[in-house]
Short mmCIF file of C-alpha atoms in Angstrom, two decimals:
data_model
loop_
_atom_site.label_atom_id
_atom_site.label_comp_id
_atom_site.label_asym_id
_atom_site.label_seq_id
_atom_site.Cartn_x
_atom_site.Cartn_y
_atom_site.Cartn_z
CA MET A 47 0.91 5.30 -38.82
CA THR A 48 -0.99 4.06 -35.76
CA THR A 49 1.18 2.91 -32.77
CA HIS A 50 0.06 -0.39 -31.36
CA GLN A 51 -0.74 -0.43 -27.88
CA THR A 52 -0.99 -3.52 -25.59
CA LEU A 53 -2.74 -3.36 -22.36
CA VAL A 54 -1.22 -5.62 -19.70
CA VAL A 55 -3.58 -6.40 -16.79
CA GLY A 56 -2.16 -7.73 -13.40
CA ARG A 57 -0.53 -6.87 -10.29
CA SER A 58 2.81 -8.67 -10.50
CA LEU A 59 5.52 -6.00 -11.21
CA SER A 60 8.10 -8.56 -12.21
CA CYS A 61 5.84 -10.01 -14.96
CA VAL A 62 4.94 -6.54 -16.15
CA GLU A 63 8.48 -5.45 -16.27
CA ALA A 64 9.61 -8.60 -18.19
CA ILE A 65 6.84 -8.07 -20.81
CA GLN A 66 7.79 -4.45 -21.17
CA GLN A 67 11.42 -5.36 -21.77
CA LEU A 68 10.35 -8.07 -24.42
CA LEU A 69 7.79 -6.18 -26.30
CA SER A 70 8.50 -2.40 -25.97
CA SER A 71 10.41 -2.47 -29.39
CA PHE A 72 7.25 -2.99 -31.42
CA THR A 73 4.13 -1.97 -29.20
CA GLN A 74 3.45 0.42 -26.40
CA ILE A 75 2.85 -1.28 -23.19
CA ILE A 76 0.13 0.07 -20.82
CA PRO A 77 0.40 -1.66 -17.50
CA VAL A 78 -2.92 -1.69 -15.63
CA SER A 79 -3.43 -2.46 -11.87
CA ARG A 80 -5.50 0.38 -10.84
CA LEU A 81 -7.91 2.97 -12.19
CA ALA A 82 -5.53 5.81 -11.90
CA ASP A 83 -3.29 4.20 -14.44
CA LEU A 84 -5.64 4.51 -17.29
CA GLU A 85 -6.68 7.44 -19.58
CA GLU A 86 -9.21 7.13 -22.30
CA ASN A 87 -7.27 8.48 -25.10
CA LYS A 88 -4.51 5.90 -24.47
CA LEU A 89 -7.09 2.95 -25.00
CA LYS A 90 -8.36 4.07 -28.46
CA SER A 91 -5.78 2.23 -30.38
CA THR A 92 -5.36 -0.81 -28.05
CA SER A 93 -4.68 -3.94 -30.21
CA LEU A 94 -4.34 -6.63 -27.55
CA VAL A 95 -4.99 -7.37 -23.88
CA ILE A 96 -2.42 -9.42 -21.98
CA LEU A 97 -3.96 -10.94 -18.78
CA LEU A 98 -1.35 -12.20 -16.26
CA HIS A 99 -2.15 -15.66 -14.87
CA ASP A 100 -0.21 -17.01 -11.88
CA LEU A 101 -2.60 -18.79 -9.29
CA PRO A 102 -3.58 -18.08 -6.74
CA GLU A 103 -2.37 -14.52 -6.88
CA GLU A 104 -3.26 -13.73 -10.39
CA ASN A 105 -6.33 -15.24 -11.86
CA GLY A 106 -6.34 -14.50 -15.59
CA ILE A 107 -9.07 -17.01 -16.29
CA ALA A 108 -11.65 -14.95 -14.25
CA ARG A 109 -10.50 -11.81 -15.93
CA LEU A 110 -10.80 -13.29 -19.39
CA LYS A 111 -14.43 -14.32 -18.49
CA THR A 112 -15.19 -10.67 -17.56
CA LEU A 113 -13.46 -9.29 -20.65
CA LYS A 114 -15.24 -11.70 -22.98
CA THR A 115 -18.56 -10.75 -21.46
CA ILE A 116 -18.05 -7.17 -22.20
CA PHE A 117 -16.12 -7.61 -25.53
CA PRO A 118 -16.83 -11.02 -27.11
CA LYS A 119 -14.41 -10.20 -30.13
CA SER A 120 -11.58 -8.74 -28.09
CA HIS A 121 -8.12 -10.17 -28.50
CA ALA A 122 -6.65 -11.49 -25.37
CA VAL A 123 -3.53 -13.47 -24.41
CA LEU A 124 -3.21 -15.43 -21.19
CA VAL A 125 0.51 -15.03 -20.02
CA GLY A 126 2.21 -16.46 -16.88
CA MET A 127 5.45 -18.02 -15.70
CA GLU A 128 3.88 -21.60 -15.54
CA ILE A 129 0.29 -22.29 -16.73
CA ALA A 130 -1.40 -25.67 -15.98
CA SER A 131 -2.66 -27.61 -18.89
CA GLU A 132 -6.27 -27.42 -17.58
CA ASP A 133 -6.05 -23.66 -17.52
CA VAL A 134 -4.57 -23.60 -21.08
CA ILE A 135 -7.71 -25.66 -22.20
CA GLN A 136 -10.07 -23.45 -20.33
CA ALA A 137 -8.45 -20.21 -21.75
CA PHE A 138 -8.87 -21.32 -25.30
CA ARG A 139 -12.49 -22.40 -24.64
CA LEU A 140 -13.26 -18.99 -23.35
CA GLY A 141 -11.78 -17.45 -26.58
CA ALA A 142 -8.15 -16.47 -25.80
CA LYS A 143 -6.12 -15.75 -28.72
CA ASP A 144 -3.13 -17.50 -27.35
CA VAL A 145 -1.68 -18.80 -24.02
CA CYS A 146 2.04 -18.03 -23.51
CA THR A 147 4.59 -18.48 -20.77
CA LEU A 148 7.66 -16.20 -20.22
CA ASP A 149 10.07 -19.14 -19.91
CA ASP A 150 10.96 -19.13 -23.71
CA LYS A 151 11.57 -15.46 -24.43
CA ILE A 152 12.21 -15.87 -28.26
CA ASP A 153 8.98 -17.82 -28.82
CA PHE A 154 6.95 -15.38 -26.56
CA ILE A 155 8.12 -12.35 -28.63
CA ASN A 156 7.46 -13.89 -31.98
CA ARG A 157 4.03 -15.20 -31.15
CA LEU A 158 2.88 -11.85 -29.48
CA LYS A 159 4.36 -9.81 -32.37
CA LEU A 160 2.30 -11.76 -34.92
CA ILE A 161 -0.85 -11.46 -32.95
CA ILE A 162 -0.36 -7.66 -32.46
CA GLN A 163 0.30 -7.14 -36.29
CA GLN A 164 -2.85 -9.18 -37.21
CA THR A 165 -5.24 -7.37 -34.72
CA LYS A 166 -7.12 -4.05 -34.84
CA SER A 167 -8.17 -1.79 -32.04
CA ILE A 168 -10.89 -3.37 -30.07
CA PHE A 169 -11.98 -0.50 -27.89
CA LYS A 170 -14.64 1.99 -28.72
CA PRO A 171 -14.60 5.35 -26.58
CA LYS A 172 -18.18 5.03 -25.46
CA ARG A 173 -17.57 1.74 -23.73
CA ILE A 174 -14.08 2.44 -22.32
CA GLN A 175 -15.03 3.05 -18.89
CA SER A 176 -17.20 -0.10 -18.52
CA VAL A 177 -14.14 -2.04 -19.81
CA ILE A 178 -11.93 -0.39 -17.35
CA ASN A 179 -14.17 -1.29 -14.38
CA SER A 180 -14.55 -4.87 -15.45
CA ILE A 181 -10.89 -5.42 -15.91
CA LEU A 182 -9.75 -3.83 -12.90
CA PHE A 183 -12.37 -5.20 -10.58
CA PRO A 184 -12.93 -8.76 -12.06
CA GLU A 185 -14.96 -11.37 -10.20
CA ASP A 186 -11.70 -12.73 -8.46
CA PHE A 187 -11.00 -9.14 -7.03
CA LEU A 188 -13.69 -7.22 -5.03
CA GLY A 189 -17.24 -8.19 -5.95
CA ILE A 190 -17.74 -4.62 -5.01
CA VAL A 191 -16.01 -1.45 -6.52
CA ALA A 192 -14.24 0.90 -4.05
CA ASP A 193 -13.50 4.43 -5.27
CA ALA A 194 -9.92 4.38 -3.81
CA THR A 195 -7.19 2.21 -5.08
CA PRO A 196 -6.66 -0.65 -2.73
CA PHE A 197 -3.29 -1.51 -1.23
CA SER A 198 -1.16 1.06 -3.04
CA SER A 199 0.30 4.09 -1.10
CA ALA A 200 -0.21 7.34 -2.87
CA PRO A 201 2.60 9.96 -3.35
CA PHE A 202 2.64 12.58 -0.73
CA HIS A 203 0.12 15.40 -1.63
CA HIS A 204 1.35 18.98 -1.23
CA PHE A 205 -1.68 21.21 -0.36
CA PRO A 206 -1.25 24.57 -2.27
CA SER A 207 -3.22 26.50 0.38
CA ALA A 208 -0.91 25.23 3.24
CA ASP A 209 2.05 27.11 4.71
CA LEU A 210 3.58 23.87 5.84
CA CYS A 211 3.10 20.33 4.46
CA VAL A 212 4.29 17.62 6.69
CA GLN A 213 5.19 13.97 5.64
CA VAL A 214 5.67 11.69 8.62
CA PHE A 215 5.14 8.32 7.01
CA GLY A 216 8.32 6.96 5.59
CA SER A 217 10.98 9.72 5.82
CA PHE A 218 9.92 12.77 7.94
CA LYS A 219 9.93 15.79 5.45
CA VAL A 220 8.71 19.37 5.76
CA PHE A 221 7.63 21.33 2.65
CA ILE A 222 7.45 25.09 2.51
CA ASN A 223 5.56 26.22 -0.58
CA GLY A 224 5.84 22.81 -2.14
CA ALA A 225 9.77 22.71 -1.75
CA THR A 226 11.44 20.54 0.86
CA ILE A 227 14.19 22.06 2.89
CA SER A 228 17.51 20.50 1.71
CA HIS A 229 19.63 21.77 4.48
CA PRO A 230 20.26 18.80 6.92
CA LEU A 231 18.75 18.85 10.48
CA PRO A 232 20.26 16.88 13.40
CA ASN A 233 18.39 13.81 14.67
CA LYS A 234 17.50 15.40 17.96
CA ALA A 235 16.25 18.58 16.11
CA ARG A 236 14.26 16.50 13.71
CA ALA A 237 12.50 14.60 16.67
CA LEU A 238 11.79 17.76 18.49
CA LEU A 239 10.45 19.66 15.43
CA LEU A 240 8.21 16.76 14.72
CA TYR A 241 6.86 16.69 18.25
CA LEU A 242 5.96 20.36 18.03
CA LEU A 243 4.28 19.89 14.62
CA LEU A 244 1.97 17.07 16.16
CA HIS A 245 1.25 18.81 19.43
CA LYS A 246 -0.05 22.20 20.15
CA LYS A 247 1.41 24.37 22.93
CA VAL A 248 3.97 22.10 24.59
CA PRO A 249 5.35 23.06 28.09
CA ARG A 250 9.20 23.31 28.09
CA LYS A 251 9.09 20.95 31.13
CA ARG A 252 7.49 18.34 28.96
CA LEU A 253 10.15 18.66 26.29
CA LEU A 254 12.91 18.41 28.81
CA GLN A 255 11.34 15.21 30.15
CA LEU A 256 10.85 13.75 26.71
CA PHE A 257 14.28 14.56 25.13
CA TRP A 258 16.74 15.14 28.00
CA ARG A 259 15.40 12.77 30.65
CA GLY A 260 18.02 11.99 33.34
CA GLN A 261 20.17 14.96 32.42
CA ILE A 262 21.33 17.71 34.72
CA GLU A 263 18.64 20.37 34.58
CA GLU A 264 20.92 23.23 33.50
CA TYR A 265 22.46 21.10 30.83
CA ALA A 266 19.06 20.01 29.49
CA ARG A 267 17.68 23.55 29.55
CA ASN A 268 20.71 24.75 27.58
CA SER A 269 20.41 21.79 25.07
CA LEU A 270 16.75 22.70 24.38
CA ASN A 271 17.56 26.28 23.70
CA VAL A 272 20.31 25.37 21.29
CA THR A 273 18.13 22.79 19.53
CA LEU A 274 15.35 25.30 19.20
CA TYR A 275 17.82 27.76 17.68
CA THR A 276 18.90 25.17 15.27
CA ILE A 277 15.43 24.64 14.03
CA ARG A 278 14.88 28.32 13.75
CA LYS A 279 17.82 28.77 11.56
CA TRP A 280 16.83 25.68 9.52
CA PHE A 281 13.53 27.37 8.69
CA GLU A 282 15.38 30.73 7.98
CA SER A 283 17.34 28.95 5.31
CA VAL A 284 14.19 28.94 3.25
CA ASP A 285 11.97 31.62 4.62
CA ALA A 286 13.55 34.28 6.99
CA GLU A 287 10.43 36.47 7.22
CA THR A 288 8.02 33.94 8.83
CA GLN A 289 8.23 33.05 12.55
CA TYR A 290 7.66 29.28 12.62
CA ILE A 291 8.43 28.53 16.32
CA ILE A 292 7.10 30.56 19.11
CA CYS A 293 8.26 30.19 22.77
CA ARG A 294 6.74 32.20 25.63
CA ASN A 295 5.73 31.74 29.19
CA ASP A 296 7.47 28.35 29.49
CA TYR A 297 5.65 27.12 26.41
CA CYS A 298 6.84 26.19 22.91
CA GLU A 299 4.72 25.66 19.83
CA ILE A 300 4.69 25.93 16.13
CA ASN A 301 3.04 29.28 14.93
CA GLN A 302 -0.64 28.50 15.13
CA ASN A 303 -1.34 31.19 12.51
CA LEU A 304 0.29 28.86 9.91
CA ARG A 305 -1.82 26.45 7.87
CA ILE A 306 -0.47 23.04 8.43
CA GLU A 307 -1.35 19.83 6.73
CA THR A 308 0.13 16.39 7.65
CA ASP A 309 -0.22 12.89 6.30
CA HIS A 310 -0.45 11.95 10.02
CA GLN A 311 -3.69 13.80 10.29
CA GLN A 312 -5.09 12.37 7.00
CA PHE A 313 -4.23 8.86 8.18
CA SER A 314 -5.82 9.38 11.65
CA THR A 315 -8.93 11.00 10.23
CA ALA A 316 -9.58 8.26 7.63
CA TYR A 317 -8.80 5.48 10.18
CA GLN A 318 -11.43 6.88 12.68
CA LYS A 319 -13.87 7.50 9.76
CA ALA A 320 -13.58 3.82 8.74
CA ARG A 321 -14.16 2.64 12.31
CA ILE A 322 -17.41 4.66 12.54
CA VAL A 323 -18.56 3.66 9.14
CA GLU A 324 -17.88 -0.03 9.84
CA ARG A 325 -20.39 0.24 12.69
CA GLU A 326 -23.01 1.24 10.26
CA GLN A 327 -22.28 -1.98 8.40
CA ASP A 328 -21.76 -0.23 5.00
CA LYS A 329 -19.04 -2.51 3.48
CA LEU A 330 -18.25 -0.40 0.54
CA ALA A 331 -17.99 2.84 2.49
CA THR A 332 -15.87 1.08 5.03
CA LEU A 333 -13.42 -0.29 2.44
CA ASN A 334 -13.17 3.11 0.84
CA ALA A 335 -12.35 4.71 4.11
CA TYR A 336 -9.82 2.00 5.05
CA PHE A 337 -8.18 2.23 1.51
CA LYS A 338 -7.80 6.13 1.95
CA ALA A 339 -6.15 5.62 5.36
CA TYR A 340 -3.87 2.87 3.78
CA ALA A 341 -2.82 5.25 0.98
CA ASN A 342 -1.25 7.64 3.57
CA TYR A 343 0.81 4.90 5.10
CA ARG A 344 4.07 5.18 2.95
CA GLY A 345 6.20 3.42 5.58
CA ASP A 346 6.75 3.34 9.32
CA PHE A 347 6.48 6.83 11.27
CA ALA A 348 9.62 9.00 10.73
CA GLU A 349 11.92 6.30 9.57
CA ASN A 350 14.77 8.83 9.34
CA ILE A 351 14.64 9.62 13.05
CA SER A 352 16.41 6.94 15.21
CA LYS A 353 16.98 6.12 18.92
CA ASP A 354 14.19 8.39 20.18
CA ASP A 355 11.70 6.96 22.73
CA TRP A 356 8.67 9.01 21.84
CA VAL A 357 9.19 8.44 18.06
CA GLU A 358 9.56 4.71 18.56
CA SER A 359 6.45 4.63 20.76
CA GLU A 360 4.37 6.61 18.13
CA ARG A 361 5.93 4.35 15.43
CA ASP A 362 4.62 1.29 17.25
CA SER A 363 1.18 2.79 17.88
CA LEU A 364 0.66 3.82 14.23
CA ARG A 365 2.01 0.40 13.06
CA GLU A 366 -0.71 -1.32 15.22
CA ASN A 367 -3.27 0.87 13.80
CA PHE A 368 -2.01 -0.01 10.22
CA LEU A 369 -2.07 -3.66 11.05
CA GLN A 370 -5.62 -3.15 12.28
CA ILE A 371 -6.67 -1.66 8.93
CA LEU A 372 -5.14 -4.61 7.09
CA SER A 373 -6.90 -7.09 9.49
CA ARG A 374 -10.23 -5.55 9.10
CA CYS A 375 -9.94 -5.51 5.24
CA CYS A 376 -8.69 -9.17 5.29
CA GLN A 377 -11.78 -10.15 7.13
CA LEU A 378 -14.10 -8.23 4.96
CA PHE A 379 -12.52 -9.89 1.90
CA LEU A 380 -12.80 -13.23 3.50
CA GLU A 381 -16.59 -12.70 3.89
CA GLU A 382 -16.58 -11.93 0.18
CA GLU A 383 -14.44 -15.05 -0.53
CA ARG A 384 -12.05 -12.79 -2.44
CA TYR A 385 -9.05 -15.01 -1.63
CA THR A 386 -6.42 -13.44 -3.87
CA ILE A 387 -6.85 -10.08 -2.18
CA VAL A 388 -6.78 -11.95 1.18
CA MET A 389 -3.43 -13.49 0.44
CA ASN A 390 -1.84 -10.09 -0.49
CA ILE A 391 -3.07 -8.56 2.59
CA ALA A 392 -1.93 -11.45 4.87
CA LYS A 393 1.50 -11.51 3.22
CA LYS A 394 1.96 -7.79 3.79
CA MET A 395 0.93 -8.18 7.50
CA LEU A 396 3.42 -11.00 8.04
CA LYS A 397 6.19 -8.84 6.65
CA ILE A 398 5.35 -6.31 9.43
CA ASP A 399 4.96 -8.98 12.13
CA ASN A 400 5.54 -12.69 11.39
CA CYS A 401 4.18 -13.79 14.71
CA LEU A 402 0.61 -12.97 13.91
CA GLU A 403 -0.81 -16.55 14.25
CA ASN A 404 -4.35 -15.59 13.01
CA VAL A 405 -2.81 -14.33 9.80
CA HIS A 406 -0.89 -17.51 9.15
CA ARG A 407 -4.20 -19.33 9.79
CA ASP A 408 -5.92 -17.04 7.15
CA LEU A 409 -3.22 -17.90 4.59
CA MET A 410 -3.64 -21.61 5.41
CA PHE A 411 -7.44 -21.27 4.90
CA VAL A 412 -7.30 -19.46 1.52
CA TYR A 413 -4.44 -21.73 0.25
CA TRP A 414 -6.76 -24.62 1.04
CA LYS A 415 -9.83 -23.08 -0.44
CA THR A 416 -8.03 -22.36 -3.68
CA GLY A 417 -6.93 -26.03 -3.99
CA ASN A 418 -3.30 -25.56 -2.80
CA ARG A 419 -3.35 -28.09 0.03
CA GLN A 420 0.44 -28.53 0.11
CA ARG A 421 1.04 -24.74 0.34
CA ALA A 422 -1.34 -24.64 3.21
CA ILE A 423 0.44 -27.32 5.15
CA ARG A 424 3.74 -25.49 4.47
CA GLN A 425 2.14 -22.37 5.94
CA PHE A 426 1.31 -24.23 9.06
CA ASN A 427 4.97 -25.45 9.35
CA THR A 428 6.25 -21.97 8.82
CA CYS A 429 3.88 -20.59 11.50
CA LYS A 430 4.96 -23.42 13.97
CA THR A 431 8.62 -22.58 13.52
CA ILE A 432 8.20 -18.81 13.87
CA LEU A 433 6.19 -19.14 16.95
CA LYS A 434 8.71 -21.41 18.44
CA GLN A 435 11.71 -19.39 17.57
CA GLU A 436 10.19 -15.95 18.46
CA LEU A 437 7.88 -16.65 21.32
CA ASN A 438 8.66 -20.18 22.43
CA ILE A 439 5.01 -21.23 22.10
CA GLU A 440 3.17 -23.86 20.06
CA PRO A 441 0.15 -23.17 17.60
CA SER A 442 -3.14 -22.66 19.13
CA GLN A 443 -5.73 -25.37 19.18
CA LYS A 444 -7.80 -23.38 16.51
CA THR A 445 -4.68 -23.45 14.15
CA ILE A 446 -4.23 -27.19 14.68
CA MET A 447 -7.92 -28.05 14.17
CA LEU A 448 -7.66 -26.17 10.73
CA LEU A 449 -4.68 -28.19 9.78
CA LYS A 450 -6.68 -31.39 10.56
CA LYS A 451 -9.46 -30.20 8.20
CA ILE A 452 -6.86 -29.53 5.63
CA THR A 453 -5.10 -32.86 5.88
CA GLY A 454 -8.16 -34.91 6.68
#
């Protein structure tokens, strides 16, 4: 007996999880939000495509148009929390099998179960790839297709050829032969080790200034020696044969004969490449480079190291680079009038720094352009309140002029 499979297309995790809970007893749910989520053999028995619809973030109507262009006979259902009557009419005109909301769960289950039982597989292997591309990159998304998955951080990648793999974004972790060292390391030792991993041949004097500033010199030197000893013993708990830290002639460094890979290096390389490519005015290559940098940013720099000046300084610097990546992507998508993506980027930026007036202004603009005038006005009021509370300033003339256009 063939197992029915249902493809759920959308980026709202809450909606996807709700659908999985409601339908998983009689159909296999395949959530789709990025190319990496799909495998051809999983699509051969797909019976139904569920398109999430929650304007302005999820435009199921645009996806439905794209799907029907590729597969006119496909069985698609538009699903959302609330769906406007005009969208319901348009969906049926475009050939949707049904339009459902998640507010009445019993009705939703019964209707979807009936549709799934009455439909057959709509996909043919030779056309799967074209369908994947059209679903994942509908007209409301990019307008251009980037190789990398946008706005989703990738899991940390362990390089088999590396002696040490170092993750600095999110929690600072060190992997030896693919395994992390479980033995705990004190905060000061973690910070010192991280500094040595990111810098070559560091003078002892520099380490004393960074980590024991203002301390009596004898006490500081003794503390440095104890901390280096602690790190050595930490490495020995996993590999007692390799010398990981070398100190000679008043310099300390990680053994330069070791092959070391860090996500810090990957992020910085991709970020610099994106800036170079952008000057060449290749939009697709620029987005790809920015996406690859984004994928390495799993969180702030060394979140599990606290109260250390150099770590906090590096954390702020990398966060600014990350915001610059988001800002440039936001502007590129604004030029393409891909307003759903702009909203997602802008919201993420404001979670990092809610005082970015230009980002509030971008949100106002895209809400206005997508027909949500009241939400645009509310965004202005939010911006005004935050700027007053945090910086004791008023919105700029540019923001006020945009508000006048919206309300005029």
